[in-house]
Coordinates of C-alpha atoms in Angstrom, one line a residue:
X215 CA 35.0 11.2 -34.6
X216 CA 33.1 13.0 -32.0
X217 CA 34.4 12.7 -28.6
X218 CA 32.8 11.2 -25.4
X219 CA 31.6 13.4 -22.7
X220 CA 32.4 11.9 -19.4
X221 CA 30.8 12.9 -16.1
X222 CA 30.3 11.5 -12.4
X223 CA 28.2 8.6 -11.3
X224 CA 27.0 11.0 -9.2
X225 CA 26.2 13.6 -11.8
X226 CA 24.2 11.0 -14.4
X227 CA 22.1 9.0 -11.3
X228 CA 20.7 12.5 -10.5
X229 CA 19.6 12.7 -13.8
X230 CA 18.2 9.6 -13.9
X231 CA 16.2 10.3 -10.6
X232 CA 14.8 13.8 -12.4
X233 CA 13.9 11.7 -15.9
X234 CA 11.6 9.6 -13.7
X235 CA 10.0 12.3 -12.2
X236 CA 11.3 11.9 -8.9
X237 CA 11.4 15.1 -6.3
X238 CA 12.1 13.3 -3.1
X239 CA 14.7 11.4 -1.5
X240 CA 13.4 9.1 1.7
X241 CA 16.5 8.0 3.5
X242 CA 18.2 7.5 7.2
X243 CA 21.6 8.4 6.4
X244 CA 24.9 6.4 7.3
X245 CA 28.7 6.5 6.7
X246 CA 28.1 4.7 2.9
X247 CA 25.9 6.8 1.9
X248 CA 27.6 10.1 2.3
X249 CA 28.7 10.4 -1.3
X250 CA 25.6 10.1 -2.7
X251 CA 23.9 12.6 -0.5
X252 CA 27.3 15.4 -1.1
X253 CA 25.2 18.4 -3.2
X254 CA 21.8 17.5 -3.1
X255 CA 20.3 18.9 -5.7
X256 CA 17.7 21.6 -5.1
X257 CA 14.6 20.6 -6.8
X258 CA 15.0 17.1 -4.6
X259 CA 13.9 17.0 -1.4
X260 CA 15.5 15.1 1.7
X261 CA 13.0 13.3 3.6
X262 CA 14.4 12.1 6.8
X263 CA 12.9 9.0 8.6
X264 CA 14.5 8.2 12.2
X265 CA 14.3 4.4 11.2
X266 CA 14.3 2.8 7.9
X267 CA 10.5 1.0 8.3
X268 CA 9.5 5.1 8.4
X269 CA 11.6 5.5 5.4
X270 CA 9.6 2.7 3.4
X271 CA 6.6 3.2 4.6
X272 CA 7.1 7.2 4.1
X273 CA 8.3 6.1 0.7
X274 CA 5.4 4.0 -0.1
X275 CA 2.6 5.4 1.3
X276 CA 4.2 8.7 -1.3
X277 CA 4.7 6.5 -4.5
X278 CA 1.1 5.2 -4.4
X279 CA -1.3 8.2 -3.4
X280 CA 0.6 10.2 -6.3
X281 CA 1.2 7.0 -8.4
X282 CA 4.7 7.5 -9.4
X283 CA 8.1 5.5 -8.6
X284 CA 9.6 6.8 -5.0
X285 CA 13.0 6.7 -4.0
X286 CA 14.8 5.5 -1.3
X287 CA 17.9 5.0 0.0
X288 CA 19.6 3.2 2.9
X289 CA 22.2 2.2 4.7
X290 CA 24.1 -0.8 4.0
X291 CA 22.9 -4.0 5.4
X292 CA 22.1 -3.1 8.9
X293 CA 19.5 -0.3 7.4
X294 CA 18.7 -2.9 4.9
X295 CA 17.4 -5.4 7.8
X296 CA 16.3 -2.4 9.6
X297 CA 13.4 -1.9 6.3
X298 CA 12.8 -5.7 5.9
X299 CA 9.1 -6.1 7.4
X300 CA 8.1 -2.7 5.6
X301 CA 9.8 -3.6 2.7
X302 CA 7.8 -7.0 2.4
X303 CA 4.7 -4.6 3.1
X304 CA 5.6 -2.8 -0.3
X305 CA 6.2 -5.5 -2.3
X306 CA 2.4 -7.0 -1.2
X307 CA 1.1 -3.9 -2.0
X308 CA 2.6 -3.6 -5.3
X309 CA 4.7 -0.5 -4.7
X310 CA 6.9 1.1 -7.1
X311 CA 9.9 1.7 -5.2
X312 CA 13.4 2.2 -6.1
X313 CA 15.5 1.6 -3.4
X314 CA 19.5 2.4 -3.3
X315 CA 21.7 1.2 -0.5
X316 CA 25.0 1.8 0.0
X317 CA 27.8 -0.7 0.8
X318 CA 31.6 -0.2 1.5
X319 CA 34.3 1.0 -0.5
X320 CA 35.1 -1.7 -3.5
X321 CA 38.6 -2.5 -2.8
X322 CA 37.3 -3.3 0.8
X323 CA 35.2 -5.8 0.2
X324 CA 37.4 -9.2 -0.2
X325 CA 38.5 -8.2 3.2
X326 CA 35.4 -8.2 5.2
X327 CA 34.9 -4.9 6.1
X328 CA 33.1 -3.1 8.7
X329 CA 29.5 -2.1 7.5
X330 CA 30.3 -4.5 4.5
X331 CA 27.3 -6.0 2.9
X332 CA 27.7 -9.9 1.8
X333 CA 25.9 -10.9 -1.4
X334 CA 24.2 -7.3 -0.8
X335 CA 21.4 -8.2 -3.6
X336 CA 20.2 -11.5 -1.7
X337 CA 19.5 -10.2 1.0
X338 CA 16.4 -8.0 0.5
X339 CA 14.8 -11.4 -1.7
X340 CA 11.9 -12.2 -2.3
X341 CA 10.6 -9.5 -1.3
X342 CA 11.9 -7.4 -4.3
X343 CA 11.2 -7.3 -8.0
X344 CA 14.8 -7.3 -8.9
X345 CA 17.8 -6.8 -7.5
X346 CA 21.7 -6.0 -8.6
X347 CA 25.5 -4.1 -7.0
X348 CA 26.5 -3.4 -10.3
X349 CA 30.1 -4.9 -11.4
X350 CA 31.7 -1.5 -12.4
X351 CA 31.4 1.8 -10.9
X352 CA 30.1 3.0 -14.3
X353 CA 27.2 0.6 -14.6
X354 CA 25.8 2.5 -11.9
X355 CA 23.3 5.2 -13.9
X356 CA 22.4 2.1 -16.4
X357 CA 21.3 0.2 -13.9
X358 CA 18.9 2.7 -12.1
X359 CA 17.4 3.1 -15.4
X360 CA 16.5 -0.6 -15.4
X361 CA 15.8 -0.5 -11.9
X362 CA 12.5 2.2 -12.8
X363 CA 11.6 0.4 -15.2
X364 CA 11.9 -3.0 -13.5
X365 CA 9.6 -0.9 -10.8
X366 CA 7.0 0.4 -12.8
X367 CA 6.1 -2.8 -15.2
X368 CA 3.3 -4.4 -13.6
X369 CA 2.8 -5.4 -11.6
X370 CA 4.3 -2.9 -10.2
X371 CA 7.1 -3.5 -6.6
X372 CA 9.9 -2.5 -5.3
X373 CA 13.7 -3.2 -6.7
X374 CA 16.9 -2.9 -5.3
X375 CA 20.5 -1.3 -6.1
X376 CA 23.6 -1.9 -3.9
X377 CA 26.3 1.0 -4.3
X378 CA 29.5 0.7 -3.1
X379 CA 30.7 4.2 -1.3
X380 CA 33.3 5.1 -3.8
X381 CA 31.6 4.6 -7.0
X382 CA 29.6 8.1 -6.5
X383 CA 32.6 10.3 -8.0
X384 CA 33.5 7.6 -10.5
X385 CA 33.8 8.8 -14.3
X386 CA 31.1 7.0 -16.7
X387 CA 29.0 7.9 -19.8
X388 CA 25.6 9.2 -19.6
X389 CA 22.9 6.0 -20.6
X390 CA 20.4 6.5 -22.4
X391 CA 16.9 7.4 -21.2
X392 CA 14.1 6.1 -23.1
X393 CA 10.4 6.7 -22.8
X394 CA 8.7 3.5 -22.4
X395 CA 4.5 2.7 -22.2
X396 CA 4.6 -0.3 -19.6
X397 CA 0.8 -0.4 -19.3
X398 CA -0.8 -3.1 -21.8
X399 CA -4.1 -4.0 -22.8
X400 CA -5.3 -7.1 -22.4
X401 CA -6.1 -9.4 -26.1
X402 CA -9.1 -8.9 -27.7
X403 CA -10.1 -12.4 -27.2
X404 CA -9.7 -12.4 -23.7
X405 CA -12.1 -9.8 -23.2
X406 CA -14.5 -11.3 -25.5
X407 CA -14.2 -14.3 -23.9
X408 CA -15.1 -12.6 -20.1
X409 CA -17.8 -10.6 -21.6
X410 CA -19.3 -13.8 -23.1
X411 CA -19.5 -15.3 -19.5
X412 CA -20.5 -12.2 -18.0
X413 CA -23.3 -12.2 -20.6
X414 CA -24.4 -15.7 -19.9
X415 CA -24.7 -15.1 -16.4
X416 CA -28.2 -14.5 -14.5
X417 CA -26.6 -13.4 -11.6
X418 CA -23.3 -11.8 -12.0
X419 CA -20.8 -10.8 -9.3
X420 CA -17.3 -8.6 -9.2
X421 CA -14.7 -9.3 -6.8
X422 CA -12.6 -6.1 -7.1
X423 CA -8.9 -6.0 -5.6
X424 CA -6.1 -3.6 -5.2
X425 CA -5.1 -3.9 -8.8
X426 CA -8.0 -1.7 -9.9
X427 CA -6.7 1.4 -7.7
X428 CA -2.8 0.7 -8.9
X429 CA -3.9 1.2 -12.2
X430 CA -7.0 4.2 -11.6
X431 CA -9.7 1.8 -12.6
X432 CA -12.5 3.3 -10.3
X433 CA -14.6 4.9 -12.4
X434 CA -14.3 1.8 -14.9
X435 CA -15.4 -0.4 -12.6
X436 CA -18.4 1.5 -11.6
X437 CA -19.4 1.8 -15.1
X438 CA -19.3 -2.0 -15.7
X439 CA -21.3 -3.1 -12.5
X440 CA -23.9 -0.4 -13.1
X441 CA -23.9 -1.8 -17.0
X442 CA -24.8 -5.0 -16.5
X443 CA -26.3 -4.9 -12.9
X444 CA -23.4 -6.8 -11.5
X445 CA -22.8 -6.8 -7.1
X446 CA -19.8 -5.5 -6.2
X447 CA -17.3 -7.0 -3.7
X448 CA -14.1 -5.8 -2.3
X449 CA -11.2 -8.9 -2.7
X450 CA -10.2 -10.7 0.7
X451 CA -8.1 -8.4 2.3
X452 CA -7.4 -5.9 -0.2
X453 CA -5.2 -2.9 1.0
X454 CA -6.7 -0.4 -1.4
X455 CA -10.2 1.1 -2.4
X456 CA -11.6 -0.7 -5.4
X457 CA -15.4 0.9 -5.8
X458 CA -17.4 3.5 -3.4
X459 CA -19.0 1.5 -0.8
X460 CA -22.2 3.7 -0.5
X461 CA -22.8 2.8 -4.2
X462 CA -26.2 0.5 -4.2
X463 CA -24.6 -2.2 -6.1
X464 CA -21.5 -2.8 -3.3
X465 CA -22.5 -5.8 -1.3
X466 CA -19.9 -5.9 1.4
X467 CA -15.8 -7.2 1.6
X468 CA -15.1 -11.0 1.2
X469 CA -13.6 -12.5 4.4
X470 CA -9.8 -14.3 4.1
X471 CA -11.4 -17.5 4.8
X472 CA -12.2 -20.5 1.9
X473 CA -15.9 -21.6 3.2
X474 CA -17.0 -18.1 4.2
X475 CA -15.8 -17.2 0.3
X476 CA -17.6 -19.7 -1.4
X477 CA -21.2 -18.4 1.4
X478 CA -20.8 -15.1 0.5
X479 CA -20.6 -16.1 -3.4
X480 CA -23.0 -18.9 -3.4
X481 CA -26.2 -16.9 -4.9
X482 CA -24.3 -15.9 -8.3
X483 CA -23.3 -17.5 -11.6
X484 CA -21.3 -16.0 -13.4
X485 CA -18.2 -14.6 -11.2
X486 CA -15.0 -11.6 -12.4
X487 CA -12.0 -11.3 -10.1
X488 CA -10.5 -8.2 -10.9
X489 CA -7.0 -7.0 -9.7
X490 CA -6.6 -10.0 -6.9
X491 CA -5.8 -13.1 -6.8
X492 CA -8.4 -16.1 -6.6
X493 CA -8.5 -16.1 -3.5
X494 CA -6.3 -14.9 -0.5
X495 CA -6.9 -16.8 2.6
X496 CA -6.1 -16.0 6.0
X497 CA -6.1 -19.8 7.5
X498 CA -6.4 -23.0 6.2
X499 CA -10.0 -23.9 4.9
X500 CA -11.7 -26.9 3.1
X501 CA -14.0 -27.4 -0.1
X502 CA -13.7 -25.5 -3.3
X503 CA -12.1 -21.8 -3.7
X504 CA -16.0 -20.9 -5.4
X505 CA -19.2 -22.0 -5.6
X506 CA -19.2 -24.9 -8.1
X507 CA -22.2 -24.1 -10.1
X508 CA -20.4 -20.3 -11.3
X509 CA -18.4 -19.5 -14.0
X510 CA -15.2 -17.5 -12.7
X511 CA -12.8 -15.4 -15.1
X512 CA -9.8 -13.9 -13.6
X513 CA -8.6 -10.2 -15.1
X514 CA -5.3 -8.9 -13.8
X515 CA -1.9 -7.7 -14.7
X516 CA 0.1 -10.1 -12.6
X517 CA 1.1 -13.3 -14.2
X518 CA 1.4 -14.6 -10.8
X519 CA -2.5 -14.2 -10.0
X520 CA -3.0 -16.4 -13.4
X521 CA -0.7 -19.3 -12.8
X522 CA -2.2 -19.9 -9.4
X523 CA -5.9 -20.0 -10.9
X524 CA -7.6 -23.0 -9.9
X525 CA -9.7 -23.0 -12.8
X526 CA -11.9 -20.4 -15.1
X527 CA -11.2 -18.2 -17.4
X528 CA -8.0 -16.1 -16.8
X529 CA -6.7 -12.7 -19.0
X530 CA -3.7 -10.7 -18.5
X531 CA -3.6 -6.7 -18.7
X532 CA -4.1 -3.8 -17.6
X533 CA -7.0 -3.8 -15.4
X534 CA -8.4 -0.4 -16.0
X535 CA -7.8 -1.4 -19.7
X536 CA -9.9 -4.3 -19.3
X537 CA -12.5 -3.2 -17.6
X538 CA -13.5 -0.1 -19.8
X539 CA -13.4 -2.5 -22.7
X540 CA -15.7 -5.5 -20.6
X541 CA -18.3 -2.4 -20.1
X542 CA -18.0 -1.2 -23.8
X543 CA -18.9 -4.9 -25.4
X544 CA -21.1 -6.5 -22.6
X545 CA -24.8 -6.8 -22.8
X546 CA -26.4 -3.6 -21.0
X547 CA -29.7 -5.0 -18.8
X548 CA -30.9 -4.2 -15.7
X549 CA -29.3 -5.7 -12.2
X550 CA -30.9 -9.3 -11.4
X551 CA -32.6 -7.6 -8.4
X552 CA -32.7 -4.3 -6.6
X553 CA -30.0 -3.7 -3.9
X554 CA -31.2 -1.2 -1.7
X555 CA -28.2 1.3 -0.2
X556 CA -27.1 -0.6 2.9
X557 CA -28.2 1.0 6.0
X558 CA -25.2 2.0 8.3
X559 CA -25.6 0.5 11.8
X560 CA -25.5 3.3 14.6
X561 CA -23.9 2.0 17.3
X562 CA -24.9 2.3 21.2
X563 CA -22.4 5.4 22.4
X564 CA -19.4 4.1 24.2
X565 CA -16.0 4.1 24.0
X566 CA -15.7 1.1 21.5
X567 CA -14.2 1.1 18.5
X568 CA -17.2 1.1 16.7
X569 CA -18.9 4.2 18.3
X570 CA -15.7 6.2 17.5
X571 CA -15.5 5.2 13.6
X572 CA -18.8 6.1 13.4
X573 CA -18.3 9.2 14.8
X574 CA -15.2 10.0 12.2
X575 CA -17.7 9.2 9.4
X576 CA -20.1 11.5 10.5
X577 CA -17.5 14.2 11.1
X578 CA -14.6 13.7 8.4
X579 CA -13.9 16.2 5.4
X580 CA -16.0 15.1 2.5
X581 CA -12.2 14.9 0.6
X582 CA -10.6 13.0 3.4
X583 CA -8.0 10.4 2.6
X584 CA -8.2 7.4 5.3
X585 CA -4.6 5.5 6.1
X586 CA -5.5 2.9 8.3
X587 CA -3.9 0.1 10.5
X588 CA -6.3 -0.8 13.2
X589 CA -6.8 -4.8 12.8
X590 CA -8.9 -5.4 15.8
X591 CA -11.5 -2.2 14.4
X592 CA -11.6 -3.5 11.1
X593 CA -15.2 -5.4 11.2
X594 CA -16.5 -1.8 12.7
X595 CA -14.6 0.3 10.0
X596 CA -16.3 -1.4 6.9
X597 CA -19.6 -1.5 8.6
X598 CA -19.5 2.1 9.9
X599 CA -17.2 4.3 8.0
X600 CA -17.7 4.1 4.2
X601 CA -14.3 5.0 1.9
X602 CA -16.6 7.0 -0.8
X603 CA -13.7 8.2 -3.2
X604 CA -11.1 7.5 -5.7
X605 CA -7.7 7.3 -3.6
X606 CA -9.6 7.5 -0.5
X607 CA -7.8 4.2 1.0
X608 CA -4.6 3.0 2.4
X609 CA -3.4 -0.3 4.4
X610 CA -0.8 -3.1 4.7
X611 CA -1.6 -5.8 2.0
X612 CA 1.0 -8.2 4.0
X613 CA -0.7 -8.0 7.9
X614 CA 2.5 -6.5 9.1
X615 CA 2.5 -3.5 11.5
X616 CA 4.4 -0.5 11.6
X617 CA 3.3 0.8 8.1
X618 CA 0.2 3.0 8.4
X619 CA 1.7 5.6 10.9
X620 CA 4.7 6.4 8.5
X621 CA 2.7 6.1 5.3
X622 CA 0.5 8.8 6.2
X623 CA 3.5 11.2 6.0
X624 CA 4.1 10.0 2.6
X625 CA 0.4 10.0 1.5
X626 CA -0.1 13.7 2.8
X627 CA 3.1 14.7 1.0
X628 CA 1.2 13.6 -2.1
X629 CA -1.9 15.1 -1.7
X630 CA -0.8 18.4 0.3
X631 CA -4.4 20.0 0.0
X632 CA -6.2 17.1 1.5
X633 CA -6.4 15.9 5.5
X634 CA -5.2 12.6 5.9
X635 CA -6.8 10.6 8.7
X636 CA -4.6 7.9 10.4
X637 CA -6.7 5.0 12.1
X638 CA -4.3 3.1 14.6
X639 CA -4.5 -0.2 16.8
X640 CA -1.8 1.2 20.1
X641 CA -0.1 -2.0 18.8
X642 CA 0.4 -0.8 15.5
X643 CA 1.4 2.5 16.4
X644 CA 4.2 1.7 18.5
X645 CA 6.2 -0.5 15.7
X646 CA 7.2 2.8 13.9
X647 CA 6.2 5.7 16.2
X648 CA 9.3 7.4 15.3
X649 CA 7.3 8.7 11.7
X650 CA 5.7 11.1 14.3
X651 CA 8.9 13.0 14.5
X652 CA 8.7 13.0 10.5
X653 CA 4.8 14.1 10.3
X654 CA 6.0 16.9 12.6
X655 CA 9.0 18.1 10.7
X656 CA 6.9 18.1 7.1
X657 CA 4.1 19.9 8.9
X658 CA 1.8 16.8 7.4
X659 CA -1.8 17.8 7.4
X660 CA -2.7 14.3 9.7
X661 CA -5.5 13.5 12.2
X662 CA -3.3 10.5 13.6
X663 CA -6.7 8.4 15.8
X664 CA -4.9 6.0 18.1
X665 CA -7.7 3.3 19.5
X666 CA -5.9 2.1 23.0
X667 CA -7.2 -1.3 24.0
X668 CA -3.6 -1.6 25.8
X669 CA -3.7 -4.8 24.1
X670 CA -2.6 -6.8 21.1
X671 CA -6.2 -8.1 20.9
X672 CA -6.5 -9.2 17.6
X673 CA -4.3 -12.2 18.7
X674 CA -6.8 -12.5 21.6
X675 CA -9.5 -12.5 18.9
X676 CA -7.8 -15.4 16.5
X677 CA -7.1 -17.4 20.2
X678 CA -10.9 -17.3 20.7
X679 CA -11.6 -18.6 17.2
X680 CA -9.4 -21.4 17.2
X681 CA -10.1 -22.0 20.9
X682 CA -6.8 -21.5 21.8
X683 CA -7.7 -19.9 25.4
X684 CA -5.1 -17.3 27.0
X685 CA -2.0 -16.2 25.2
X686 CA 1.1 -14.8 26.8
X687 CA 2.4 -11.6 25.8
X688 CA -0.5 -9.4 24.2
X689 CA -0.7 -7.2 26.9
X690 CA 0.7 -3.4 26.3
X691 CA -0.1 -1.5 29.3
X692 CA 0.9 1.8 30.7
X693 CA 1.9 3.3 27.3
X694 CA 0.8 7.2 26.9
X695 CA 0.6 8.0 23.5
X696 CA -0.4 11.8 24.1
X697 CA 3.1 12.5 25.6
X698 CA 5.1 10.7 23.3
X699 CA 3.3 12.4 20.9
X700 CA 4.6 15.7 22.4
X701 CA 7.7 14.6 22.9
X702 CA 8.1 14.3 19.1
X703 CA 6.3 17.6 18.7
X704 CA 3.1 16.3 17.3
X705 CA -0.4 18.5 19.6
X706 CA -2.3 15.7 21.2
X707 CA -4.8 14.9 23.4
X708 CA -6.1 11.7 25.4
X709 CA -10.0 10.9 25.9
X710 CA -11.4 8.2 27.7
X711 CA -15.2 9.8 28.0
X712 CA -17.8 9.2 25.6
X713 CA -18.4 13.6 25.8
X714 CA -15.1 14.2 24.6
X715 CA -15.1 12.5 21.2
X716 CA -16.6 14.6 19.0
X717 CA -14.6 18.0 20.5
X718 CA -11.4 16.3 19.8
X719 CA -12.1 15.3 16.5
X720 CA -13.4 18.5 15.8
X721 CA -10.3 19.5 16.9
X722 CA -8.5 17.8 15.0
X723 CA -10.2 17.8 11.8
X724 CA -10.3 22.1 11.9
X725 CA -6.1 22.0 12.5
X726 CA -4.0 22.4 10.0
X727 CA -1.0 19.7 10.5
X728 CA -0.4 16.4 12.5
X729 CA -2.6 15.9 15.4
X730 CA -2.8 13.0 17.6
X731 CA -5.9 11.6 19.5
X732 CA -5.5 8.9 22.0
X733 CA -8.7 7.0 22.7
X734 CA -8.8 5.1 25.4
X735 CA -11.5 2.3 24.8

């Protein structure tokens, strides 16, 4: 009888990590994580963040840009709590993260110990796909295998495993490491139904969401739009790039308001939404969710999108496969109307978001990647700073702040030969300003651009929209971002006049490593 060779949980866990392509562990360590971090292998780097929100966002940016799962380690309940805001963002971004968190020793758990995480697996819910604290130490490696599979199974997302501090040195048996194909093509009859809807439309439109980017469907979307002559809209509040914004078929960005969505889509009689729900709204509205006269189809890998579909035809499956298949079977035809390339506005010179973003568009390296969290400047960005490359744009799909500054570090790690432009509002930047230290330590090639209007201006804009008058707590005067950046190891400049814009951008784009420009707008 063959003897079963036992190894430690630590050895088995790192074998699991390697099997799934992990080359970095993003963390902020504490006492309950020390046995995991002991004797870290040379082939897995430890990427330190000075706050758990920073850690999650760095891992999120890395996972999205590398299109691989990222590994995170948090410190018990306190660290998990610090991470929850950006964990919510990762959940809404659909980012495959495997999050481990330390737990007190098993023998202490009945006695309410210091640093004990009571009901640890429930704490991060509902913003993880799956969570577990294994019942026995020897079950930890198998739980990690399942965690990676759960994170990578569409719709992708974060998962959570709580590991007691005394588990890592315990003996276990190495679990089986299956190789799984997790992407599933849509059924043929579903594709046939969507194709018939598009072929039967005289004025078709595509509405594309982040699911297109997650599955690498950029080229497939272009091919389908060109084949059937469809206009292309970006889905409301989308966190990724879906279609080249300088393409003749690109029509614009749907707003997050029901009535305005219907107005934008009114010219069309056939609408295919791909990789997004129907629809994401930002405020209460009334009336139909899409034009009454139009036929509607939905293609998504997320069953939740289909279960919430208010009508029309829904097809479940990988979005890139589906778009490719539709481009194969739909009837090729000319566009129902010629769409000229949209002329980009030329803003008047001034210390305004529109003018600064237009100068970024003119001066940026051609392959630069944009990571954005400047809500007040979003409309200006869409007007004057087009995203024209695949995997060229990342933002928060959740609406919470504190994501983009550290996420840029993760994107830079995944794309080390590409300039990253991180566009931030002043309020957004302060949520996770510690991420500048991680950028400096990594030598990340990031040009941080802070649009400092000295307030939470997005809230003022909403107050005006809904007639709420003046609000308390929106002014944030007196912050010197250039000084903070210098103190955290990032070269910086402050620009307060128009003549300084282009020289500062030229400096940032020519410098290798992290820089920060504070624009006083």
